[in-house]
XYZ file of C-alpha atoms in Angstrom:
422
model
C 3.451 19.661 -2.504
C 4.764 15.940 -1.965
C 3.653 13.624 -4.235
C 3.216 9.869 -3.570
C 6.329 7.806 -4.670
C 3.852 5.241 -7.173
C 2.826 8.201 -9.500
C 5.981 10.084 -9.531
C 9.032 7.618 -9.898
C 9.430 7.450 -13.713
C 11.093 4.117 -13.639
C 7.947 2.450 -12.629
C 4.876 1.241 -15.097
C 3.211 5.014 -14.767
C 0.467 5.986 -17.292
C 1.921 9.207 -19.322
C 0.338 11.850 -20.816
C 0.454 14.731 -22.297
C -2.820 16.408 -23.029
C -3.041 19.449 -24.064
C -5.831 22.698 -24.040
C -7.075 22.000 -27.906
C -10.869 22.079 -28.387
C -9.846 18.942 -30.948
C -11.891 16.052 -30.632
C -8.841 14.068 -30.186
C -5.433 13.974 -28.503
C -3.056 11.637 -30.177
C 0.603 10.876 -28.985
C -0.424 9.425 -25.703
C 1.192 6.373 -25.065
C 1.082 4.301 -21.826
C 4.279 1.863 -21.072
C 7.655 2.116 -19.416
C 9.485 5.684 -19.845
C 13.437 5.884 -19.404
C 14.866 7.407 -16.326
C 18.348 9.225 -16.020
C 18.671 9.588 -12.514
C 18.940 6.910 -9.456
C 15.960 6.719 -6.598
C 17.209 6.640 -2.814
C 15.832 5.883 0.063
C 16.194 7.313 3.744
C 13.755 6.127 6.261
C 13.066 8.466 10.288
C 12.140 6.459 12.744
C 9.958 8.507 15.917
C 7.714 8.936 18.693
C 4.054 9.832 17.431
C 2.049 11.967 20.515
C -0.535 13.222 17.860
C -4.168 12.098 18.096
C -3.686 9.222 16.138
C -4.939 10.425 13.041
C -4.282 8.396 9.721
C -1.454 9.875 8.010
C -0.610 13.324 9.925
C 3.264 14.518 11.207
C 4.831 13.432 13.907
C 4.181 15.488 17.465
C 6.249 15.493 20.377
C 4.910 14.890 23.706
C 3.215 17.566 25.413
C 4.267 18.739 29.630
C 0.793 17.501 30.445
C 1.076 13.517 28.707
C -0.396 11.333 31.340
C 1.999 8.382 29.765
C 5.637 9.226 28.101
C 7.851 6.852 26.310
C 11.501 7.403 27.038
C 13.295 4.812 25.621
C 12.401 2.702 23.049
C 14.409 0.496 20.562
C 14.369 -2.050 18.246
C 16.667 -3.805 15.930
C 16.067 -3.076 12.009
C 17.050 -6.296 10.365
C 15.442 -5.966 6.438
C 13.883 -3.766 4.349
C 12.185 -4.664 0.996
C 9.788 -3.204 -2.025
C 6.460 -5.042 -3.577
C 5.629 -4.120 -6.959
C 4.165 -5.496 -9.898
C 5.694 -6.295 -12.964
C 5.263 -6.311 -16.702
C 8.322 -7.524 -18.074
C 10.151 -11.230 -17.330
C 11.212 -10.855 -13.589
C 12.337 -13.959 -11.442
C 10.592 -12.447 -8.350
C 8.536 -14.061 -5.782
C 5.844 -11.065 -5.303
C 4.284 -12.190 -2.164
C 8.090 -11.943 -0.749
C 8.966 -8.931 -2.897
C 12.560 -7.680 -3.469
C 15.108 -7.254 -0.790
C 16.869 -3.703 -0.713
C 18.822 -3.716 2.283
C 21.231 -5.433 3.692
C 23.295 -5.601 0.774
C 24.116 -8.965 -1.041
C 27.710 -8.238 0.614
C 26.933 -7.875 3.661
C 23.874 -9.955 4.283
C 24.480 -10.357 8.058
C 24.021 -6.363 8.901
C 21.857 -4.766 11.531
C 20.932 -1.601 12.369
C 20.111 -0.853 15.924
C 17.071 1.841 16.216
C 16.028 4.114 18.478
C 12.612 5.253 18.017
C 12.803 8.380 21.001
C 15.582 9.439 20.292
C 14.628 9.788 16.553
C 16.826 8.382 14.581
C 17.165 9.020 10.975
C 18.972 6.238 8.504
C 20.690 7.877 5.207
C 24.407 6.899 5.010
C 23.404 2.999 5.666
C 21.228 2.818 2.767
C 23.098 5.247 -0.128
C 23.441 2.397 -2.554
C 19.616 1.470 -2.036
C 18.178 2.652 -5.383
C 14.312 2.021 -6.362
C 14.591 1.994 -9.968
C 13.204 -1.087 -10.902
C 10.999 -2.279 -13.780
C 8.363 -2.353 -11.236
C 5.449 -0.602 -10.295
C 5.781 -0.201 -6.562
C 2.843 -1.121 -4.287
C 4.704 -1.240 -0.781
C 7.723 -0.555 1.167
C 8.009 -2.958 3.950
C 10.723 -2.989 7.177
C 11.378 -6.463 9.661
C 12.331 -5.468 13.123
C 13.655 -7.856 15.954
C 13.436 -7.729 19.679
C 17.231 -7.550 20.338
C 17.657 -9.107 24.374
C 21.717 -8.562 23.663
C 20.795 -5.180 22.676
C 18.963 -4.463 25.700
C 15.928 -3.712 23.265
C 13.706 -6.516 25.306
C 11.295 -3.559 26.869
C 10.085 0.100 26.077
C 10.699 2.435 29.292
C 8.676 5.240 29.964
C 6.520 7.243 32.794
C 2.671 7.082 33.771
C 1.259 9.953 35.582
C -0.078 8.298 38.540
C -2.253 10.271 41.671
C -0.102 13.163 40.078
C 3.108 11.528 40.566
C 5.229 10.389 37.252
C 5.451 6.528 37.969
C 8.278 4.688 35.492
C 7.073 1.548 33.719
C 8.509 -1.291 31.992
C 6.683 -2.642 29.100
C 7.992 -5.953 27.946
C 7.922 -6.947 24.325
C 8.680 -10.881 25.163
C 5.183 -11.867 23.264
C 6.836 -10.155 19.595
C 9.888 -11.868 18.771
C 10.158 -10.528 15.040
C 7.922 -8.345 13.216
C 7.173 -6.880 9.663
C 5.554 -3.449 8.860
C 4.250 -2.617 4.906
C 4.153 0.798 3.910
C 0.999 1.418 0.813
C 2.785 3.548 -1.598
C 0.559 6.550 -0.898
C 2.188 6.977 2.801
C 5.488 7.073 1.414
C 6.802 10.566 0.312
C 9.423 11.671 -2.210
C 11.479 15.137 -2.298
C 14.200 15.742 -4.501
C 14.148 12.077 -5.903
C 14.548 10.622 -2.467
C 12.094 8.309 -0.607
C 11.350 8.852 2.395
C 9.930 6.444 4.751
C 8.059 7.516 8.395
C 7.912 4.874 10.735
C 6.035 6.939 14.139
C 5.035 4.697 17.057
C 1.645 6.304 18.090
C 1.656 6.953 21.545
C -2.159 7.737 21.663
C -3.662 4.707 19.790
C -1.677 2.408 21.704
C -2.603 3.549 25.563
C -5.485 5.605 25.154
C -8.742 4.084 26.779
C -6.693 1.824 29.277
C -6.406 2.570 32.828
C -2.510 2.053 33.258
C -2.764 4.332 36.031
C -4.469 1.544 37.818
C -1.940 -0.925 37.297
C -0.037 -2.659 40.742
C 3.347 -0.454 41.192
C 6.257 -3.184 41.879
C 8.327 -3.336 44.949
C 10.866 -1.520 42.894
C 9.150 1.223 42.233
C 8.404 0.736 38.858
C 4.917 -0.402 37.288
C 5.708 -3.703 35.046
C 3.632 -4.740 32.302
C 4.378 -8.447 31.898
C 3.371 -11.991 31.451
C 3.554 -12.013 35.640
C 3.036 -8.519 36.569
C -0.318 -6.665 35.652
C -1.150 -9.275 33.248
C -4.356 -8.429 31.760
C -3.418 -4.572 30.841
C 0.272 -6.478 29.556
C -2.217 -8.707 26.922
C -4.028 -5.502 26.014
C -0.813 -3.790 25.281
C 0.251 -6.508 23.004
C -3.098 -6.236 20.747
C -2.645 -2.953 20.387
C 1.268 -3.026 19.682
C 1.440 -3.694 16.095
C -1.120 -1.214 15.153
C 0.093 1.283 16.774
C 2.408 2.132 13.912
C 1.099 3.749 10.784
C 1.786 1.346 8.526
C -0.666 -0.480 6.313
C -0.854 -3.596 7.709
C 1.987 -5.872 10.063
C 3.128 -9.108 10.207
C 4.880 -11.423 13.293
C 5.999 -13.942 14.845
C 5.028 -14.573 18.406
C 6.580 -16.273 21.263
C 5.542 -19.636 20.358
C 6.397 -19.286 16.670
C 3.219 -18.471 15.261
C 2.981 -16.565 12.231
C 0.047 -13.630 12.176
C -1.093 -11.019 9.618
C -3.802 -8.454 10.020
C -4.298 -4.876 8.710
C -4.056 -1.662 10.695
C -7.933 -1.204 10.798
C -7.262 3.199 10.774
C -5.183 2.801 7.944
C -6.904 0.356 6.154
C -10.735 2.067 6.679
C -9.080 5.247 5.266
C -7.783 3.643 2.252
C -10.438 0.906 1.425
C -12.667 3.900 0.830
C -16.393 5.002 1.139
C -19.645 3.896 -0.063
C -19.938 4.884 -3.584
C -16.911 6.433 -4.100
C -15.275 5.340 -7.803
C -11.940 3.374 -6.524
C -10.894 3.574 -9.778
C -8.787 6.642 -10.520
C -9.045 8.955 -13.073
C -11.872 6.820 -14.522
C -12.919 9.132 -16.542
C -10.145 9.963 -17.982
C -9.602 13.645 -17.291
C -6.322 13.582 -16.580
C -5.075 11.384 -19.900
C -3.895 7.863 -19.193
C -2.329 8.827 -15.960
C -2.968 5.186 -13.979
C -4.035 3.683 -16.893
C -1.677 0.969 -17.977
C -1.552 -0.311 -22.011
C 0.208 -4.123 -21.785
C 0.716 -5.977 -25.087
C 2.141 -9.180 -25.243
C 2.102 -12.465 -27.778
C 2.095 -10.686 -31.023
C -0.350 -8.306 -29.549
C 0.313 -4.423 -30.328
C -2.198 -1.220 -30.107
C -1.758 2.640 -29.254
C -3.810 4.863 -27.112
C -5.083 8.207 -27.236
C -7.452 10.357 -25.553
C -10.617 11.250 -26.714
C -12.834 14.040 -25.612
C -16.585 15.177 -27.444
C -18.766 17.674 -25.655
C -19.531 16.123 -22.265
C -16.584 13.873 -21.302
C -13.297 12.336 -22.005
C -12.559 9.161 -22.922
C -9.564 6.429 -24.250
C -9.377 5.324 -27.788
C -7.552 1.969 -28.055
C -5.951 1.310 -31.449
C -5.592 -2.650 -31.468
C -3.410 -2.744 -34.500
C -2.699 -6.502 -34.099
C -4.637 -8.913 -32.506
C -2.066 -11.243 -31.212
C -2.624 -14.839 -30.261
C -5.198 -14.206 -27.167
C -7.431 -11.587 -25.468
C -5.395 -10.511 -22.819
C -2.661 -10.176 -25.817
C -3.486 -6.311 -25.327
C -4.954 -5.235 -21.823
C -5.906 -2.128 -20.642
C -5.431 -2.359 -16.980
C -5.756 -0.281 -13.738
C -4.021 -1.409 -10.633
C -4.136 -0.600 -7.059
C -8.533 -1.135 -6.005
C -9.172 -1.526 -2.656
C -11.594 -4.251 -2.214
C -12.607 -6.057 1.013
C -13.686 -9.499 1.300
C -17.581 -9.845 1.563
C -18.960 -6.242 0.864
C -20.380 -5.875 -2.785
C -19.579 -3.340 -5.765
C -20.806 -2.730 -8.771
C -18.633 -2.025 -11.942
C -19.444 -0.090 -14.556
C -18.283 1.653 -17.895
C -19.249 2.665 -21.367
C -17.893 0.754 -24.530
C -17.943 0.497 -28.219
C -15.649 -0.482 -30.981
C -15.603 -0.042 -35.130
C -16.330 -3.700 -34.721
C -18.473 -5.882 -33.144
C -17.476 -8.264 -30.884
C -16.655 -9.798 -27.602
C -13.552 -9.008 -25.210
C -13.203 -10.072 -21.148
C -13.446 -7.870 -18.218
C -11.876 -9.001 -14.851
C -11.356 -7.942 -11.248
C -7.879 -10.242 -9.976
C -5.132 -9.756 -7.744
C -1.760 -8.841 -9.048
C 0.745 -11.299 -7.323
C -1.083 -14.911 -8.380
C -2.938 -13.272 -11.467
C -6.338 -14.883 -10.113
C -9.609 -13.605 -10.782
C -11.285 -11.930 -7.229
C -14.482 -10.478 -8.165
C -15.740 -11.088 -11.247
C -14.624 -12.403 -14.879
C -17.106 -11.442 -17.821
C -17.127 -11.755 -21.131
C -18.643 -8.366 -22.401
C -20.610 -7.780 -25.750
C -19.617 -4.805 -27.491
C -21.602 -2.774 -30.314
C -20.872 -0.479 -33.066
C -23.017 2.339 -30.845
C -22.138 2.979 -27.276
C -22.970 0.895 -24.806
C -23.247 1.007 -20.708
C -22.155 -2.246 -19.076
C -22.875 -2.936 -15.250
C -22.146 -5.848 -13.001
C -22.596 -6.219 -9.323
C -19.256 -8.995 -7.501
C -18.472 -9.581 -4.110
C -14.240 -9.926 -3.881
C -13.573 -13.156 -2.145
C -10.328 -11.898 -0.832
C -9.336 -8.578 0.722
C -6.927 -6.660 -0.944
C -5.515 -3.547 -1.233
C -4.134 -3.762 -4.919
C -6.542 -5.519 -6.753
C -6.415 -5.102 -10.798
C -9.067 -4.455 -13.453
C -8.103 -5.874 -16.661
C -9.814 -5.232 -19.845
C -8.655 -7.444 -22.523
C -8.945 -5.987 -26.063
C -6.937 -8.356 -28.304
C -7.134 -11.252 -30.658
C -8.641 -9.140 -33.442
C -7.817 -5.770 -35.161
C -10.045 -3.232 -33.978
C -10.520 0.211 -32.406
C -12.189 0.477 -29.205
C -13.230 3.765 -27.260
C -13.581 3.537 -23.456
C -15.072 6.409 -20.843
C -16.546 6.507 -17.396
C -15.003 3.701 -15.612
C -16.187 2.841 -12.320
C -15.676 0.411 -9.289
C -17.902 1.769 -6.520
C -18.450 -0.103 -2.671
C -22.760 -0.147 -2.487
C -22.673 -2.390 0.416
């Protein structure tokens, strides 16, 4: 089975465990941190023609003899690619612009021209890419440009016209340059090599208009352009960008104007349902896989799990205090919140000690609070804590910090919860 590249790349900030069967009430040894890696991480990246129904995350299908529209030619130029993670450890890296893999710092000019139908497949131009960073890896992005030397300016293809297959000529003269970001969870890994998709779906990006209606030229050919068939040329632009699989796109059109925006399919399927916990493995079946232990300012603790006759749960050792609160944080990254709906958070606490510590919903690139920011009373005898936030920002990787520290004390965690009610 393929795993996702964020839990199974060792060199990233992955929760570890190692839990075994015992009917014990606790499981010690599990520590949470940064484990050492022998071996290097590639990357290849395929680059095709998508004629399935435009379903979220599905392979790649080839057009069928009865396709009303067929692309034959399409290319692009592939000018960058780069990685976004987060990072616990001192790192001079601008996250919002994240880390630039390819080209090479020797050869900073290169290009690589692609062809999306005839399905190309990069491996030998990116052999000395290697993903082992002290990062935890939230996307994968590639930059494209509309080549005109390159002959790139247009995607060919055929529409099936009063049974007759018509050629078009759909010209890409609105997207000069363009970025797509890849979440984590639709990039795969065999054999420690990444593998990046990049499909053009055919499906999402004509279905529902009636090219077939569309003014054939003088030529011959049906043209889809800022002078010929106009109005279906602006539709075909909206729909451009999201016709790729990726998480969400960024361009620059013709007049220089810089636009974001999320691929709604992709985003809807990862944003998740009402009342579904966005917090994995909250309760904590599966050891302190996702669960990140960060100590820092003469903070220091240790983790294990605990488990009594209902449920699981983390023990958190805070064997020095350190200088602050967030001096040891128990954090989980990667919530999907969106701007405007409301959730309610929810867990079960207690400690050896009473006390107070801070609970917080923030992103992870500008460490700002998004949600909510509490500081939580905790007893000697277990306690339920619920609050209801509304994110101010949309984001795919938002971070729940619990911040233990700034006394000596032994906490013990279960049932964590971030659910969408509305």
């Amino acid at each position: 089975m393929m795993r996702s590249l964020h839990s199974i790349i060792g060199c990233m900030l992955v929760a570890l465990w190692t839990v075994g069967c015992s009917d014990s009430d606790t499981t010690a040894g599990i520590e949470i941190g940064n484990p050492e890696v022998a071996h290097n991480i590639g990357l290849t990246a395929d680059f095709s023609i998508d004629y399935s129904d435009a379903k979220q995350i599905s392979l790649a299908k080839a057009a069928s003899t009865d396709e009303n529209i067929v692309i034959d030619t399409f290319r692009l130029t592939l000018t960058e690619v780069r990685s976004y993670c987060s990072f616990y450890a001192g790192m001079s890296v601008d996250l919002e612009s994240g880390l630039i893999l390819w080209p090479y710092e020797d050869d900073l000019s290169a290009v690589l021209p692609i062809s999306f139908t005839d399905g190309e497949v990069v491996k030998d131009a990116f052999e000395h890419i290697n993903l082992q960073t002290e990062g935890r890896l939230k996307e994968i992005g590639v930059s494209f440009e509309v080549d005109k030397k390159r002959g790139q300016k247009s995607i060919y293809g055929r529409i099936n016209k009063n049974g007759k297959k018509i050629p078009f000529v759909y010209e890409l003269s609105e997207i000069q340059l363009f970025s797509l970001l890849y979440h984590y969870s639709q990039i795969d890994v065999r054999d420690s090599v990444v593998n990046l998709s990049v499909a053009f779906r055919v499906h999402r990006f004509v279905d529902g208009l009636k090219l077939d209606s569309a003014k054939v030229g003088g030529d011959g050919v049906i043209h889809f352009s800022k002078s010929e068939n106009e109005e279906l040329w602006k539709a075909l632009n909206e729909r451009f960008l999201s016709s790729f699989q990726a998480l969400r796109y960024e361009y620059t059109n013709a007049v220089g104007k810089n636009i974001r925006n999320y691929v709604d399919d992709i985003w809807e399927e990862l944003s998740g349902k009402k009342n579904k916990n966005l917090v994995s493995n909250g309760d904590f079946k599966e050891g302190g896989f996702d669960w990140i232990l960060h100590t820092q300012l003469n903070g220091a603790a240790d983790t294990s799990i605990v488990k009594d006759d209902k449920s699981y749960g983390m023990k958190v050792h805070v064997t020095k205090g350190g200088e602050y609160s967030y001096s040891v944080q128990l954090l989980h990254e990667n919530i999907a919140v969106v701007a405007g709906a409301t959730y309610k958070f929810k867990f079960t606490i207690k400690s050896n000690v009473e006390g107070q510590i801070t609970a917080r919903l923030g992103t992870y690139t500008r460490y700002e609070t998004n949600g909510f920011q509490e500081h939580v009373k905790v007893d000697t005898k277990e306690r339920l804590i619920e609050y209801e936030f509304t994110p101010d920002v949309t984001d795919p990787f938002a971070r729940l910090d619990l911040n233990l520290g700034k006394s000596e004390r032994t906490f013990w965690i279960k049932d964590v919860q971030i659910m969408r009610i509305k």
